PDB file of C-alpha atoms in Angstrom:
ATOM      1  CA  MET A  49       0.000   0.000   0.000  1.00 93.00           C
ATOM      2  CA  LEU A  50       0.989   3.606  -0.637  1.00 97.00           C
ATOM      3  CA  ALA A  51       0.124   5.701   2.427  1.00 98.00           C
ATOM      4  CA  VAL A  52       0.435   9.500   2.518  1.00 98.00           C
ATOM      5  CA  ARG A  53      -0.258  11.473   5.680  1.00 98.00           C
ATOM      6  CA  ASP A  54      -0.589  15.253   6.115  1.00 98.00           C
ATOM      7  CA  LEU A  55       1.816  15.965   3.293  1.00 98.00           C
ATOM      8  CA  ALA A  56       3.070  19.491   2.586  1.00 97.00           C
ATOM      9  CA  ILE A  57       5.251  20.214  -0.435  1.00 97.00           C
ATOM     10  CA  ALA A  58       6.900  23.201  -2.099  1.00 95.00           C
ATOM     11  CA  ARG A  59       8.275  24.108  -5.513  1.00 93.00           C
ATOM     12  CA  SER A  60      11.557  26.051  -5.401  1.00 90.00           C
ATOM     13  CA  GLY A  61      10.806  27.003  -1.805  1.00 90.00           C
ATOM     14  CA  VAL A  62       7.244  28.227  -2.501  1.00 94.00           C
ATOM     15  CA  PRO A  63       4.513  26.177  -0.749  1.00 96.00           C
ATOM     16  CA  VAL A  64       2.122  24.561  -3.240  1.00 96.00           C
ATOM     17  CA  LEU A  65       0.189  21.822  -1.409  1.00 97.00           C
ATOM     18  CA  ALA A  66      -0.558  21.160   2.262  1.00 97.00           C
ATOM     19  CA  GLY A  67      -2.624  18.819   4.428  1.00 97.00           C
ATOM     20  CA  LEU A  68      -2.804  16.065   1.812  1.00 98.00           C
ATOM     21  CA  SER A  69      -3.545  12.509   2.967  1.00 98.00           C
ATOM     22  CA  PHE A  70      -4.567   9.418   1.005  1.00 98.00           C
ATOM     23  CA  ASP A  71      -4.070   5.664   0.657  1.00 97.00           C
ATOM     24  CA  VAL A  72      -3.727   3.602  -2.511  1.00 98.00           C
ATOM     25  CA  ALA A  73      -4.045  -0.155  -2.073  1.00 97.00           C
ATOM     26  CA  SER A  74      -2.368  -2.814  -4.193  1.00 97.00           C
ATOM     27  CA  GLY A  75      -4.163  -3.231  -7.481  1.00 97.00           C
ATOM     28  CA  LYS A  76      -5.583   0.304  -7.412  1.00 97.00           C
ATOM     29  CA  ALA A  77      -4.962   3.581  -9.215  1.00 98.00           C
ATOM     30  CA  LEU A  78      -5.248   7.192  -8.086  1.00 98.00           C
ATOM     31  CA  ILE A  79      -5.917   9.985 -10.584  1.00 98.00           C
ATOM     32  CA  LEU A  80      -4.624  13.470  -9.752  1.00 98.00           C
ATOM     33  CA  ARG A  81      -6.636  16.392 -11.122  1.00 97.00           C
ATOM     34  CA  GLY A  82      -6.284  20.137 -10.896  1.00 95.00           C
ATOM     35  CA  PRO A  83      -5.376  23.172 -13.000  1.00 95.00           C
ATOM     36  CA  ASN A  84      -1.909  23.798 -14.402  1.00 93.00           C
ATOM     37  CA  GLY A  85       0.481  24.893 -11.678  1.00 93.00           C
ATOM     38  CA  ILE A  86      -1.486  23.401  -8.789  1.00 96.00           C
ATOM     39  CA  GLY A  87       1.364  21.018  -7.924  1.00 96.00           C
ATOM     40  CA  LYS A  88       0.679  17.698  -9.662  1.00 97.00           C
ATOM     41  CA  THR A  89       4.228  17.294 -10.955  1.00 97.00           C
ATOM     42  CA  THR A  90       5.726  18.470  -7.671  1.00 97.00           C
ATOM     43  CA  LEU A  91       3.599  15.938  -5.808  1.00 98.00           C
ATOM     44  CA  LEU A  92       4.615  13.060  -8.079  1.00 98.00           C
ATOM     45  CA  ARG A  93       8.299  13.977  -7.780  1.00 97.00           C
ATOM     46  CA  THR A  94       7.973  14.105  -4.006  1.00 97.00           C
ATOM     47  CA  LEU A  95       6.148  10.777  -3.819  1.00 97.00           C
ATOM     48  CA  ALA A  96       8.868   9.208  -5.953  1.00 96.00           C
ATOM     49  CA  GLY A  97      11.613  10.540  -3.662  1.00 95.00           C
ATOM     50  CA  LEU A  98      13.087  12.992  -6.172  1.00 94.00           C
ATOM     51  CA  GLN A  99      12.584  15.892  -3.773  1.00 95.00           C
ATOM     52  CA  ASP A 100      11.860  16.233  -0.079  1.00 95.00           C
ATOM     53  CA  ALA A 101       8.496  17.029   1.472  1.00 97.00           C
ATOM     54  CA  ASP A 102       8.154  19.999   3.818  1.00 96.00           C
ATOM     55  CA  ALA A 103       6.016  17.951   6.226  1.00 97.00           C
ATOM     56  CA  GLY A 104       4.145  14.669   6.479  1.00 97.00           C
ATOM     57  CA  THR A 105       4.997  11.076   5.660  1.00 97.00           C
ATOM     58  CA  ILE A 106       5.062   8.862   2.575  1.00 98.00           C
ATOM     59  CA  GLU A 107       5.128   5.110   3.061  1.00 97.00           C
ATOM     60  CA  PHE A 108       5.646   2.440   0.402  1.00 95.00           C
ATOM     61  CA  PRO A 109       8.493   0.079  -0.554  1.00 90.00           C
ATOM     62  CA  THR A 110      10.808   2.697  -2.077  1.00 83.00           C
ATOM     63  CA  ASP A 111      12.708   0.108  -4.107  1.00 90.00           C
ATOM     64  CA  GLU A 112       9.428  -0.635  -5.903  1.00 95.00           C
ATOM     65  CA  GLY A 113       8.762   2.926  -7.118  1.00 96.00           C
ATOM     66  CA  ALA A 114       9.330   4.498 -10.535  1.00 96.00           C
ATOM     67  CA  TYR A 115       8.600   7.982 -11.886  1.00 96.00           C
ATOM     68  CA  ALA A 116       7.889   8.792 -15.541  1.00 95.00           C
ATOM     69  CA  SER A 117       7.470  12.350 -16.774  1.00 91.00           C
ATOM     70  CA  HIS A 118       6.823  13.899 -20.186  1.00 82.00           C
ATOM     71  CA  ALA A 119      10.273  12.816 -21.395  1.00 83.00           C
ATOM     72  CA  ASP A 120      10.287   9.551 -23.339  1.00 85.00           C
ATOM     73  CA  GLY A 121      13.693   8.457 -21.999  1.00 88.00           C
ATOM     74  CA  ILE A 122      14.745   6.725 -25.215  1.00 93.00           C
ATOM     75  CA  LYS A 123      18.026   6.710 -27.106  1.00 95.00           C
ATOM     76  CA  THR A 124      17.464   7.845 -30.684  1.00 95.00           C
ATOM     77  CA  ALA A 125      20.511   6.002 -32.059  1.00 97.00           C
ATOM     78  CA  LEU A 126      19.189   2.639 -30.840  1.00 97.00           C
ATOM     79  CA  THR A 127      16.372   0.586 -32.312  1.00 98.00           C
ATOM     80  CA  VAL A 128      13.111   0.160 -30.429  1.00 98.00           C
ATOM     81  CA  GLN A 129      14.141  -3.358 -29.432  1.00 98.00           C
ATOM     82  CA  GLU A 130      17.541  -2.160 -28.243  1.00 98.00           C
ATOM     83  CA  ASN A 131      15.960   0.611 -26.196  1.00 97.00           C
ATOM     84  CA  LEU A 132      13.697  -1.764 -24.308  1.00 98.00           C
ATOM     85  CA  ALA A 133      16.520  -4.263 -23.874  1.00 97.00           C
ATOM     86  CA  PHE A 134      18.654  -1.491 -22.376  1.00 96.00           C
ATOM     87  CA  TRP A 135      16.037  -0.587 -19.760  1.00 96.00           C
ATOM     88  CA  ALA A 136      15.269  -4.218 -19.007  1.00 96.00           C
ATOM     89  CA  ASP A 137      18.966  -4.860 -18.421  1.00 96.00           C
ATOM     90  CA  VAL A 138      19.259  -1.854 -16.083  1.00 95.00           C
ATOM     91  CA  TYR A 139      16.603  -3.421 -13.859  1.00 95.00           C
ATOM     92  CA  GLY A 140      17.816  -6.987 -14.329  1.00 96.00           C
ATOM     93  CA  ASN A 141      14.729  -8.176 -16.195  1.00 96.00           C
ATOM     94  CA  PRO A 142      13.984  -9.812 -19.537  1.00 96.00           C
ATOM     95  CA  VAL A 143      11.864  -8.009 -22.121  1.00 97.00           C
ATOM     96  CA  PRO A 144       8.419  -9.655 -21.948  1.00 96.00           C
ATOM     97  CA  ASP A 145       7.236 -11.084 -25.260  1.00 96.00           C
ATOM     98  CA  THR A 146       3.837  -9.514 -24.591  1.00 97.00           C
ATOM     99  CA  ILE A 147       5.181  -5.943 -24.560  1.00 98.00           C
ATOM    100  CA  TRP A 148       5.179  -5.615 -28.347  1.00 98.00           C
ATOM    101  CA  ASP A 149       1.450  -6.149 -28.724  1.00 97.00           C
ATOM    102  CA  GLN A 150       0.588  -4.278 -25.537  1.00 97.00           C
ATOM    103  CA  PHE A 151       2.050  -1.075 -27.000  1.00 98.00           C
ATOM    104  CA  ASP A 152       1.608  -1.872 -30.721  1.00 97.00           C
ATOM    105  CA  LEU A 153       5.365  -1.982 -31.315  1.00 98.00           C
ATOM    106  CA  ALA A 154       5.771  -5.285 -33.152  1.00 97.00           C
ATOM    107  CA  ASP A 155       6.260  -3.605 -36.539  1.00 97.00           C
ATOM    108  CA  LEU A 156       8.674  -1.051 -35.071  1.00 98.00           C
ATOM    109  CA  LYS A 157      11.147  -3.384 -33.340  1.00 97.00           C
ATOM    110  CA  ASP A 158      13.974  -2.770 -35.783  1.00 97.00           C
ATOM    111  CA  ARG A 159      13.315   0.923 -36.403  1.00 98.00           C
ATOM    112  CA  PHE A 160      15.778   3.425 -34.994  1.00 98.00           C
ATOM    113  CA  ALA A 161      14.004   5.415 -32.307  1.00 97.00           C
ATOM    114  CA  GLY A 162      15.128   8.678 -33.876  1.00 96.00           C
ATOM    115  CA  THR A 163      13.024   7.953 -36.960  1.00 97.00           C
ATOM    116  CA  LEU A 164       9.756   7.513 -35.050  1.00 97.00           C
ATOM    117  CA  SER A 165       6.897   9.976 -34.783  1.00 96.00           C
ATOM    118  CA  ALA A 166       6.210  11.723 -31.478  1.00 95.00           C
ATOM    119  CA  GLY A 167       3.386   9.314 -30.694  1.00 95.00           C
ATOM    120  CA  GLN A 168       5.472   6.273 -31.552  1.00 97.00           C
ATOM    121  CA  LYS A 169       8.311   7.505 -29.359  1.00 97.00           C
ATOM    122  CA  ARG A 170       5.813   7.999 -26.560  1.00 96.00           C
ATOM    123  CA  ARG A 171       4.626   4.402 -26.873  1.00 97.00           C
ATOM    124  CA  VAL A 172       8.226   3.191 -26.654  1.00 97.00           C
ATOM    125  CA  GLY A 173       8.777   5.388 -23.603  1.00 96.00           C
ATOM    126  CA  LEU A 174       5.676   3.993 -21.918  1.00 97.00           C
ATOM    127  CA  ALA A 175       6.648   0.440 -22.841  1.00 97.00           C
ATOM    128  CA  ARG A 176       9.594   0.891 -20.470  1.00 96.00           C
ATOM    129  CA  LEU A 177       7.035   0.590 -17.665  1.00 96.00           C
ATOM    130  CA  GLY A 178       6.440  -2.977 -18.757  1.00 96.00           C
ATOM    131  CA  VAL A 179      10.093  -4.014 -18.570  1.00 97.00           C
ATOM    132  CA  ILE A 180      11.343  -2.370 -15.373  1.00 96.00           C
ATOM    133  CA  GLY A 181       9.228  -4.518 -13.031  1.00 94.00           C
ATOM    134  CA  ARG A 182       8.386  -1.754 -10.530  1.00 96.00           C
ATOM    135  CA  LYS A 183       5.107  -2.079  -8.606  1.00 97.00           C
ATOM    136  CA  VAL A 184       4.443   1.587  -7.738  1.00 98.00           C
ATOM    137  CA  LEU A 185       4.264   3.926 -10.743  1.00 98.00           C
ATOM    138  CA  PHE A 186       4.129   7.719 -10.531  1.00 98.00           C
ATOM    139  CA  LEU A 187       3.083   8.975 -13.960  1.00 98.00           C
ATOM    140  CA  ASP A 188       2.983  12.610 -15.072  1.00 97.00           C
ATOM    141  CA  GLU A 189       0.665  13.188 -18.067  1.00 95.00           C
ATOM    142  CA  PRO A 190       1.621   9.830 -19.605  1.00 95.00           C
ATOM    143  CA  THR A 191      -0.640  10.151 -22.661  1.00 94.00           C
ATOM    144  CA  VAL A 192       0.953  13.300 -24.137  1.00 92.00           C
ATOM    145  CA  SER A 193       1.302  12.893 -27.953  1.00 92.00           C
ATOM    146  CA  LEU A 194      -0.838   9.738 -28.023  1.00 95.00           C
ATOM    147  CA  ASP A 195      -3.824   9.258 -30.327  1.00 96.00           C
ATOM    148  CA  GLY A 196      -7.066   7.716 -29.094  1.00 95.00           C
ATOM    149  CA  PHE A 197      -6.055   4.162 -30.014  1.00 96.00           C
ATOM    150  CA  SER A 198      -2.742   4.481 -28.189  1.00 97.00           C
ATOM    151  CA  VAL A 199      -4.437   5.949 -25.114  1.00 96.00           C
ATOM    152  CA  LYS A 200      -6.600   2.826 -24.989  1.00 96.00           C
ATOM    153  CA  LEU A 201      -3.500   0.638 -25.263  1.00 97.00           C
ATOM    154  CA  PHE A 202      -1.895   2.452 -22.348  1.00 97.00           C
ATOM    155  CA  SER A 203      -5.075   2.255 -20.254  1.00 97.00           C
ATOM    156  CA  SER A 204      -5.367  -1.463 -20.952  1.00 97.00           C
ATOM    157  CA  PHE A 205      -1.768  -2.012 -19.868  1.00 97.00           C
ATOM    158  CA  ILE A 206      -2.321  -0.143 -16.596  1.00 97.00           C
ATOM    159  CA  ARG A 207      -5.642  -1.866 -15.849  1.00 97.00           C
ATOM    160  CA  ASP A 208      -5.153  -5.386 -17.193  1.00 97.00           C
ATOM    161  CA  VAL A 209      -1.432  -5.875 -16.596  1.00 97.00           C
ATOM    162  CA  HIS A 210      -0.042  -3.538 -13.967  1.00 97.00           C
ATOM    163  CA  LEU A 211      -3.002  -3.220 -11.590  1.00 97.00           C
ATOM    164  CA  ALA A 212      -4.159  -6.780 -12.235  1.00 97.00           C
ATOM    165  CA  SER A 213      -0.792  -8.035 -10.963  1.00 96.00           C
ATOM    166  CA  GLY A 214      -1.113  -6.037  -7.730  1.00 97.00           C
ATOM    167  CA  GLY A 215       0.635  -2.877  -8.830  1.00 97.00           C
ATOM    168  CA  ILE A 216      -0.203   0.708  -7.874  1.00 98.00           C
ATOM    169  CA  ALA A 217      -0.428   3.720 -10.193  1.00 98.00           C
ATOM    170  CA  VAL A 218      -0.668   7.413  -9.316  1.00 98.00           C
ATOM    171  CA  ILE A 219      -1.403   9.332 -12.501  1.00 98.00           C
ATOM    172  CA  ALA A 220      -1.624  13.071 -13.175  1.00 97.00           C
ATOM    173  CA  THR A 221      -3.831  13.515 -16.225  1.00 95.00           C
ATOM    174  CA  HIS A 222      -6.501  15.775 -17.682  1.00 91.00           C
ATOM    175  CA  ILE A 223      -8.134  13.055 -19.767  1.00 93.00           C
ATOM    176  CA  ASP A 224     -10.405  10.102 -18.993  1.00 91.00           C
ATOM    177  CA  LEU A 225      -8.312   6.941 -19.038  1.00 94.00           C
ATOM    178  CA  GLY A 226     -11.307   4.673 -18.544  1.00 90.00           C
ATOM    179  CA  LEU A 227     -10.034   3.369 -15.207  1.00 92.00           C
ATOM    180  CA  GLU A 228     -13.510   3.151 -13.723  1.00 84.00           C
ATOM    181  CA  GLU A 229     -12.480   2.004 -10.244  1.00 87.00           C
ATOM    182  CA  ALA A 230      -9.702   4.548  -9.823  1.00 95.00           C
ATOM    183  CA  LYS A 231     -10.075   7.109  -7.063  1.00 96.00           C
ATOM    184  CA  THR A 232      -9.688  10.768  -8.057  1.00 96.00           C
ATOM    185  CA  ILE A 233      -8.273  13.636  -5.996  1.00 97.00           C
ATOM    186  CA  ASP A 234      -8.694  17.259  -7.066  1.00 97.00           C
ATOM    187  CA  LEU A 235      -5.606  18.953  -5.650  1.00 97.00           C
ATOM    188  CA  THR A 236      -7.271  22.374  -5.731  1.00 97.00           C
ATOM    189  CA  SER A 237      -8.677  21.627  -2.281  1.00 95.00           C
ATOM    190  CA  PHE A 238      -5.145  21.232  -0.905  1.00 97.00           C
ATOM    191  CA  ALA A 239      -3.549  24.348  -2.374  1.00 96.00           C
ATOM    192  CA  ALA A 240      -1.154  25.941   0.114  1.00 94.00           C
ATOM    193  CA  ASP A 241      -0.862  29.639   0.823  1.00 89.00           C
ATOM    194  CA  PRO A 242       1.945  30.732  -1.545  1.00 76.00           C
ATOM    195  CA  ASN A 243       2.736  33.597   0.820  1.00 76.00           C
ATOM    196  CA  ALA A 244       3.494  31.263   3.704  1.00 73.00           C
ATOM    197  CA  ALA A 245       7.030  31.254   5.038  1.00 63.00           C
ATOM    198  CA  PRO A 246       9.362  29.514   2.551  1.00 57.00           C
ATOM    199  CA  ASN A 247      11.056  26.324   3.618  1.00 57.00           C
ATOM    200  CA  GLY A 248      14.501  27.580   2.718  1.00 48.00           C
ATOM    201  CA  ASP A 249      14.881  25.220  -0.217  1.00 50.00           C
ATOM    202  CA  ASP A 250      15.831  27.325  -3.223  1.00 45.00           C
ATOM    203  CA  GLU A 251      16.788  24.390  -5.419  1.00 49.00           C
ATOM    204  CA  ALA A 252      15.818  24.988  -9.036  1.00 44.00           C
ATOM    205  CA  PHE A 253      12.786  22.997 -10.105  1.00 44.00           C
ATOM    206  CA  LEU A 254      13.636  20.778 -13.055  1.00 42.00           C
TER     207      LEU A 254
END
């Protein structure tokens, strides 16, 4: 289970969210909603351990977490197959035979990633989630550049593969992914006072 209690977070020292608590059980997804700038990305980065919280606690097996942002994280000079093999090797896993159909990549295996369209690159980037073997996924607008068919492929992977095997997904998105049983949190209700005392962290937000 992912358990968050009374979390407060800041972006470049400016408070953005406060008093946030929630649980996500194994096999479940949480959808994060809210306007641009409310703190969805900051929250995901904090949950994934990429930056510290100002207050509160986050509990889950940290060696089971993975964060994916808008970047596809692929090497353009490698083929699609080589890209997935690279990420699988980093995590000590094989590339599942099912991954090619799950992300409609079978016909692209031998294509150099640099020759792919934006949507195709995005599918390769998302296919990494199927080879790294991490149970807790923190996903920031994962469907950017995807067409309707590809969105359905991604949703099916999350629902029928990742969640069905006991995984957890926390997803910031503005679109309906068709995950009917997913809980939704509108972060607007947890917006912090931006004029509150800064936490002293002036690290640039990347």
